[in-house]
CSV table of C-alpha atoms (C1' of nucleotides) in Angstrom, one decimal:
chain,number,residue,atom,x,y,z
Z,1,UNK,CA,114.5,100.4,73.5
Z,2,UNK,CA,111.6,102.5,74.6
Z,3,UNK,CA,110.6,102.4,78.1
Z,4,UNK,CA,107.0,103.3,79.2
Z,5,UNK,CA,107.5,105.8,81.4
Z,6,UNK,CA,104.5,106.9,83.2
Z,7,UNK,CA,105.5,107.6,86.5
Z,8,UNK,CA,104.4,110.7,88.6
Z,9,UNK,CA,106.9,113.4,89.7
Z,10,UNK,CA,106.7,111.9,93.4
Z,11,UNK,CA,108.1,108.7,91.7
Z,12,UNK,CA,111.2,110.2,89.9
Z,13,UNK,CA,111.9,111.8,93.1
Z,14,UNK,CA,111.7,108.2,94.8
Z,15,UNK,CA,114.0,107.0,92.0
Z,16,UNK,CA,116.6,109.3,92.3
Z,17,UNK,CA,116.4,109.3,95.8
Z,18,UNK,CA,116.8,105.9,96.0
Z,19,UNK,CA,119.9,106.1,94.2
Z,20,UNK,CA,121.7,108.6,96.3
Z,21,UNK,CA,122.9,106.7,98.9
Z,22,UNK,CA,125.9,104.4,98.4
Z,23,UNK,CA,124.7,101.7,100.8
Z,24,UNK,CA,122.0,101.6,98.7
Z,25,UNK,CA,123.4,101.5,95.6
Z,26,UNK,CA,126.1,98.9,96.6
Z,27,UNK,CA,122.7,96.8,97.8
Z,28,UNK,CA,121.3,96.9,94.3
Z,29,UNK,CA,124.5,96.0,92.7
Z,30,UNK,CA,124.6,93.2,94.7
Z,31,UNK,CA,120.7,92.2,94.0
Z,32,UNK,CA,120.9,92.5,90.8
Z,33,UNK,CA,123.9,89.9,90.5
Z,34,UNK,CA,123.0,87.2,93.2
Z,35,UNK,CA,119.6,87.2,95.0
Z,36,UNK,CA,119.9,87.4,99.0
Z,37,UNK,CA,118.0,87.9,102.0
Z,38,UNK,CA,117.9,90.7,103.9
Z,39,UNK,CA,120.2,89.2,106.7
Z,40,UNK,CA,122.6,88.6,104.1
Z,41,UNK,CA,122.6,91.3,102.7
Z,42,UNK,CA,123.0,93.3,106.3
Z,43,UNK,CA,126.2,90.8,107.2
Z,44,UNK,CA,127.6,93.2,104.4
Z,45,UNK,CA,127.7,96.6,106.0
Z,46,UNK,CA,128.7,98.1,109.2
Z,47,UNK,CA,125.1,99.1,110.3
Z,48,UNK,CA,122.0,97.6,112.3
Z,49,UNK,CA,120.0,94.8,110.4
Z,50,UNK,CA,116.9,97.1,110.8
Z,51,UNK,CA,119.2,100.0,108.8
Z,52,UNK,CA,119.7,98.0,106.1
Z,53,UNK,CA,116.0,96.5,106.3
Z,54,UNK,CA,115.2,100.4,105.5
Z,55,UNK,CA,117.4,100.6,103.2
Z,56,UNK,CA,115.3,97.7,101.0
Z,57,UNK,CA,112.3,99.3,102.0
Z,58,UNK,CA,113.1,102.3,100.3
Z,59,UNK,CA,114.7,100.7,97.7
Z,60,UNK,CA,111.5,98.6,97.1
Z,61,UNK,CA,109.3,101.7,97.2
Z,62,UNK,CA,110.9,103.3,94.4
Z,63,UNK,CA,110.9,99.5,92.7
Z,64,UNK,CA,114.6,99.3,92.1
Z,65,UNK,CA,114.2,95.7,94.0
Z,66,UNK,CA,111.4,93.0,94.9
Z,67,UNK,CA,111.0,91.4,97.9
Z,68,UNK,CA,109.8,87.9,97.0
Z,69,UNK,CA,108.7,85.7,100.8
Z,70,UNK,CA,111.0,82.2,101.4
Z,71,UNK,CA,110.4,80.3,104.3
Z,72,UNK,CA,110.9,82.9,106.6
Z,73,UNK,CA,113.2,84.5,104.8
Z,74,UNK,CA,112.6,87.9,102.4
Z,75,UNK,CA,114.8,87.1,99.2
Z,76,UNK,CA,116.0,90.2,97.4
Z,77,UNK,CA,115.9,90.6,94.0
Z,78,UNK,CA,117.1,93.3,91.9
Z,79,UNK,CA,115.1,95.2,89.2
Z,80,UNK,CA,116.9,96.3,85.9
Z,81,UNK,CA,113.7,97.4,84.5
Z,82,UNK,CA,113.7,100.3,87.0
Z,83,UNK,CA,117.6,101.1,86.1
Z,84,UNK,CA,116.1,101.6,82.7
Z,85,UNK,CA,113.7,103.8,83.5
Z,86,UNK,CA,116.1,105.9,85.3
Z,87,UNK,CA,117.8,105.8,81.8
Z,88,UNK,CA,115.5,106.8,80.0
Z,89,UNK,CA,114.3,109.8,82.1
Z,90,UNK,CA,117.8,110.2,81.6
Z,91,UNK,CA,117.4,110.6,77.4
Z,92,UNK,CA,114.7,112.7,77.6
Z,93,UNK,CA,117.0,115.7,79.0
Z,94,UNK,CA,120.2,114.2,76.6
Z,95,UNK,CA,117.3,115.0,74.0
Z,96,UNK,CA,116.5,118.6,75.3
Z,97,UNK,CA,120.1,119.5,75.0
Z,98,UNK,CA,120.4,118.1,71.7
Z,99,UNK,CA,117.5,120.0,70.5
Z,100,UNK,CA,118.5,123.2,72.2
Z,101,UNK,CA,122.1,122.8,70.1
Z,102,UNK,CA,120.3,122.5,66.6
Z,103,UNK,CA,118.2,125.3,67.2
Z,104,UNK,CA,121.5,127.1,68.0
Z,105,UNK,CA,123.3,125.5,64.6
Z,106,UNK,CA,119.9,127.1,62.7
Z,107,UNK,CA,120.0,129.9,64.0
Z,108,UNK,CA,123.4,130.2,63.2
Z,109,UNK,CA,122.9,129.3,59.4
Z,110,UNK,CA,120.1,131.4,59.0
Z,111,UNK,CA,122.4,134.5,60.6
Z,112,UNK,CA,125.2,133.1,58.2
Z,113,UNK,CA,122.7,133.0,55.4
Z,114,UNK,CA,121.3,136.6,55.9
Z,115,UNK,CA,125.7,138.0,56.0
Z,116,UNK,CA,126.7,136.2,52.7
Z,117,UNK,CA,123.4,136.5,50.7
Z,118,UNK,CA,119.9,137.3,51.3
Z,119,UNK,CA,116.7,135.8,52.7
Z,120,UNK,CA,117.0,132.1,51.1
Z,121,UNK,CA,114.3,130.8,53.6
Z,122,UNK,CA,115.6,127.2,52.7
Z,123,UNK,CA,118.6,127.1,55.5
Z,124,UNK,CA,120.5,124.2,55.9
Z,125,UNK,CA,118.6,120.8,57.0
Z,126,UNK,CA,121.0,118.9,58.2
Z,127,UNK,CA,122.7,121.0,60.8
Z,128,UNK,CA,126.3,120.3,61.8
Z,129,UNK,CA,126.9,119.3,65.3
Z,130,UNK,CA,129.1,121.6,67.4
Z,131,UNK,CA,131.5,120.4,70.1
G,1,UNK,CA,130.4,106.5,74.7
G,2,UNK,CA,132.5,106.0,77.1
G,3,UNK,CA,132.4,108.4,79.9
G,4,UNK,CA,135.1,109.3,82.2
G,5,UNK,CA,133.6,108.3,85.5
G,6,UNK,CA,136.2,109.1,88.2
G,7,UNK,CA,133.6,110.3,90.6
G,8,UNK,CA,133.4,109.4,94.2
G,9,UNK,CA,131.3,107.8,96.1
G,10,UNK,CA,129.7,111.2,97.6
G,11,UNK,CA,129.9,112.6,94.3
G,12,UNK,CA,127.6,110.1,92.9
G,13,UNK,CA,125.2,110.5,95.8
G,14,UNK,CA,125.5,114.1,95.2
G,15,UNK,CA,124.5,113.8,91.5
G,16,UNK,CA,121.5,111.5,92.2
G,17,UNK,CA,120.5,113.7,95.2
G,18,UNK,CA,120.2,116.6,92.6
G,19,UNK,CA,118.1,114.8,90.5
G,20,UNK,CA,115.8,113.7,93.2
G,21,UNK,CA,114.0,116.7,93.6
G,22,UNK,CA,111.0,118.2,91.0
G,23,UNK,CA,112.1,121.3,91.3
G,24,UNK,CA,115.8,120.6,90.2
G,25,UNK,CA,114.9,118.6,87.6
G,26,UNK,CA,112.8,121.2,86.0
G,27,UNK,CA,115.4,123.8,86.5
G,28,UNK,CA,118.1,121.5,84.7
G,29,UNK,CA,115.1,120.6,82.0
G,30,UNK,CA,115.1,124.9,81.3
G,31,UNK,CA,118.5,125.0,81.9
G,32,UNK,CA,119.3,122.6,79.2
G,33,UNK,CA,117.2,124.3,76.8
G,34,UNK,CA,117.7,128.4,77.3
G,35,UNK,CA,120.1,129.8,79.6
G,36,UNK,CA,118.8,132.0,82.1
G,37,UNK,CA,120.0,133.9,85.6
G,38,UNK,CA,118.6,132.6,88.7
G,39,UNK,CA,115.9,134.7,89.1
G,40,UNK,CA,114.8,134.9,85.5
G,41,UNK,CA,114.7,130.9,86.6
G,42,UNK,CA,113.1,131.9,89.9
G,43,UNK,CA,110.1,133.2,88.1
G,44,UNK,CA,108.7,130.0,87.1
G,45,UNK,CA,108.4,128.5,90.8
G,46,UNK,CA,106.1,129.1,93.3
G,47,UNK,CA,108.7,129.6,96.3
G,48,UNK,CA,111.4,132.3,97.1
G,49,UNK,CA,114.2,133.1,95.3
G,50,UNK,CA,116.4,132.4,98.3
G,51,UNK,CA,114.8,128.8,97.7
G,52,UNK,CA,115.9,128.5,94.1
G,53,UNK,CA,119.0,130.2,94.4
G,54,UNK,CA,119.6,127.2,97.2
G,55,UNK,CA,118.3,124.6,94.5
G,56,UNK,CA,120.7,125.8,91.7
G,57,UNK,CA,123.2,125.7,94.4
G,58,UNK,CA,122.7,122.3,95.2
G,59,UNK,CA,122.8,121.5,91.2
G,60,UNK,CA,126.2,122.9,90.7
G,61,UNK,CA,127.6,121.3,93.7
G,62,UNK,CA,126.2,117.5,91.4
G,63,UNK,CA,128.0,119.4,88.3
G,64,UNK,CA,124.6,119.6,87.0
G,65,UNK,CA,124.5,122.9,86.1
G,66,UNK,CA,127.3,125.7,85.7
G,67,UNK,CA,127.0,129.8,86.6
G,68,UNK,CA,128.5,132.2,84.9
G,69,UNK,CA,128.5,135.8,85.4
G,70,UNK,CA,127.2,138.5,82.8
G,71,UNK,CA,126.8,141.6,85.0
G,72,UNK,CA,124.4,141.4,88.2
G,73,UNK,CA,123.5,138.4,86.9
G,74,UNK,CA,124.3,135.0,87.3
G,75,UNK,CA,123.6,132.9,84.4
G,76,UNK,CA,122.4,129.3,84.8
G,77,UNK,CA,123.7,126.8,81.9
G,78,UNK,CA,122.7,123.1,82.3
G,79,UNK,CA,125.6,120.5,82.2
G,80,UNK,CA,124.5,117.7,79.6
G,81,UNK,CA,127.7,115.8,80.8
G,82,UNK,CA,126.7,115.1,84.2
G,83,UNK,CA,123.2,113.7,82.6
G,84,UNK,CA,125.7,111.5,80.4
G,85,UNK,CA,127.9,110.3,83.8
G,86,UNK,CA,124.5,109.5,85.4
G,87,UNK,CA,123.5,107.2,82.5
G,88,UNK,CA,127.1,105.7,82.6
G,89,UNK,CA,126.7,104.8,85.8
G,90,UNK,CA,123.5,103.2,85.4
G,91,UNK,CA,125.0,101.2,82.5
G,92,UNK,CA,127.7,99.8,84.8
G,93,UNK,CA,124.2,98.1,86.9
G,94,UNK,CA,122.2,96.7,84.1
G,95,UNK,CA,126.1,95.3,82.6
G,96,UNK,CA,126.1,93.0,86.2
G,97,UNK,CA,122.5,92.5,85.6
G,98,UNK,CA,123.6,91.3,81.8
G,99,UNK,CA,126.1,89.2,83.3
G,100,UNK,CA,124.6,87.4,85.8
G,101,UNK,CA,121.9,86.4,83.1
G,102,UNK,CA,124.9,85.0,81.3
G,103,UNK,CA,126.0,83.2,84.5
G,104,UNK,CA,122.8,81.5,84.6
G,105,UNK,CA,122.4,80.6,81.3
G,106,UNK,CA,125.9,79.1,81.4
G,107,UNK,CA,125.0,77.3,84.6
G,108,UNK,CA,121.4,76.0,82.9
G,109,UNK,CA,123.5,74.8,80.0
G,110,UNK,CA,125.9,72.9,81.8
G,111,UNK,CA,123.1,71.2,84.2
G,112,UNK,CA,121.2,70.3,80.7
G,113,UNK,CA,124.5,68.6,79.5
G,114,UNK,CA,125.2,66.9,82.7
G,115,UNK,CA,121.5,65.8,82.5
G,116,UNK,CA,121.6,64.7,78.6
G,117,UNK,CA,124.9,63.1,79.0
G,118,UNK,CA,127.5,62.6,81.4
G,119,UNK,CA,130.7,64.7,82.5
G,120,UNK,CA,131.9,66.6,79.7
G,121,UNK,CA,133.7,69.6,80.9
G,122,UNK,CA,133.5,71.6,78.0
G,123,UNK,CA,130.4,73.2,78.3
G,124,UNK,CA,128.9,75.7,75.8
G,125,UNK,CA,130.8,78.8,75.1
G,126,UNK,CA,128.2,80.7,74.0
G,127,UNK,CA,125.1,81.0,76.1
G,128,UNK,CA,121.7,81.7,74.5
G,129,UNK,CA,119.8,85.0,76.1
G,130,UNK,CA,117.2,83.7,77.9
G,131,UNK,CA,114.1,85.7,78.2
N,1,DT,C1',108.2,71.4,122.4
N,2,DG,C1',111.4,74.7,122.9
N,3,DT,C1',114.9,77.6,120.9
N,4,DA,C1',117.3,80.0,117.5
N,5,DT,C1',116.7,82.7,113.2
N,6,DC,C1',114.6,86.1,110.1
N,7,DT,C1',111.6,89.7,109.6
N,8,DA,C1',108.5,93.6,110.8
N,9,DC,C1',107.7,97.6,113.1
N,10,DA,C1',107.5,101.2,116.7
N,11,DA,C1',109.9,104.7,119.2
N,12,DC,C1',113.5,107.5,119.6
N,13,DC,C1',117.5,110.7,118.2
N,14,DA,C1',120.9,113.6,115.5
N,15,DT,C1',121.5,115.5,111.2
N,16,DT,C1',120.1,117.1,106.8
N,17,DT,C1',116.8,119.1,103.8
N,18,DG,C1',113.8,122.5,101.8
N,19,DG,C1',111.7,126.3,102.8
N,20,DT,C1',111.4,131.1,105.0
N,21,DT,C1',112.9,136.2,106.1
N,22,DG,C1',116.4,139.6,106.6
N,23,DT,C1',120.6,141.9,105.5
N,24,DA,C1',124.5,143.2,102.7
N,25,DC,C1',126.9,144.1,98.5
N,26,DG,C1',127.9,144.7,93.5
N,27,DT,C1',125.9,146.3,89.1
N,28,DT,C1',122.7,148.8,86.2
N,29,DA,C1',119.9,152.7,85.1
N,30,DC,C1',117.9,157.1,85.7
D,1,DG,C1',124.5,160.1,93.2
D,2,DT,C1',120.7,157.4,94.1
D,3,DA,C1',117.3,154.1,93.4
D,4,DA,C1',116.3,149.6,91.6
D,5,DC,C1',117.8,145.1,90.5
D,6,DG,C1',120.3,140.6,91.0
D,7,DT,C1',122.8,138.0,94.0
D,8,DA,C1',125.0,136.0,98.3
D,9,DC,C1',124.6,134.5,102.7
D,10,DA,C1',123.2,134.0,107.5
D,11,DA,C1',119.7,132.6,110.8
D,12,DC,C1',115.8,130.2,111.6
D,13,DC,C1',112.2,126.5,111.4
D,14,DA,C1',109.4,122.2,110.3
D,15,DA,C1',109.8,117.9,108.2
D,16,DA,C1',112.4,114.1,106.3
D,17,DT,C1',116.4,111.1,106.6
D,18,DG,C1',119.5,107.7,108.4
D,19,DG,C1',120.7,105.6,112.1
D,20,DT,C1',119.7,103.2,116.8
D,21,DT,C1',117.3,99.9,120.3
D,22,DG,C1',113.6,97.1,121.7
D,23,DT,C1',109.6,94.2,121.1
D,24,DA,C1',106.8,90.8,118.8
D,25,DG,C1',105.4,87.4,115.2
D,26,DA,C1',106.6,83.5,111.8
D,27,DT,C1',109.4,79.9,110.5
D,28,DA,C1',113.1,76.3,110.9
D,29,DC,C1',115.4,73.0,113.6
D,30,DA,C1',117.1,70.1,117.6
DNA sequence: TGTATCTACAACCATTTGGTTGTACGTTAC
DNA sequence: GTAACGTACAACCAAATGGTTGTAGATACA
């Protein structure tokens, strides 16, 4: 799945941030499985009601939830698209790695290459994956 | 791939806290690719190296990196594991996402059979993804 | 209408964060 | 041996963070 991921550096940061705090994270678990308000999400943790109204609020920002008006209510909702962003951010550095470890595997075959024979500048294509 | 994710609460925050910052993520981004000591690392950043030293600290503490010595130096190596724990931990949000879909699905089915016909308590088993 | 509920937001406070400079110490190189 | 380099760490500072209380505006309800 390929996720369009143009988001600034300030955005990322407001991502990740968003994610590091467990009261958070517990309050996007929660979104995501049943909608709620804010007051009933707040009967949930051992802090003020205007804590966990922040806690939204940052939460919205980096757009991990919506806020969506009901009466006089503010119904929570959780926003998987955003958890797949994070993923994919994610894959990009998975892929650095992974490209880092075949340059490494060429490398190594071309060394390999040059001990047993001589230059054969065809080296291996398909290079075996190393622990 | 299933990934061992014994972490704690404040480990978690730690490793999203990491990732929440430009800076880091760059440094894990080179990190990933070629190893390097800190202040090979500290080069590319317009700040101290007191300041990057303190960033790199902050990514080991998240498991995000690892330093080994070679001499003087300390050599930075990024830590494509912790990238894979962050992604399983993300997977764990969009699997309740997944399954409250399936909760309403399996609710909307058994309304539409109430609706059609009358009480039969065996509703479908297999809920079609909705949107 | 009046009252209770839900939310928004400001002001405040303690702690953490992200940066700085300075000093000290081990290692490398001349 | 001495100078230069790479690192560790402490002390300091401004700004951001995570919490609080208080006040005020909408909305629901008796």
């Amino acid at each position: 799945m390929v996720v369009d991921t143009s988001l600034s550096e300030a955005d990322v940061d407001r991502l990740f941030h968003a994610l590091a705090d467990s009261t958070r994270r517990d309050i996007v678990r929660r979104s995501l499985s049943v909608e709620a308000s804010i007051s009933e999400l707040a009967l949930a943790y051992d802090m003020s009601f205007a804590a966990v109204q922040k806690h939204v609020a940052v939460l919205e920002e980096a757009g991990l939830v919506t806020k969506h008006p009901r009466g006089r209510e503010r119904i929570v909702r959780g926003n998987a698209a955003a958890i797949g962003t994070a993923k994919a951010l994610l894959d990009k550095y998975e892929e650095i790695w992974r490209s880092r470890i075949d340059r490494l595997d060429a490398l190594l075959a071309q060394h390999t290459t040059e001990d047993t024979s001589c230059q054969s500048p065809q080296s291996r294509r398909t290079s075996p994956r190393s622990r």
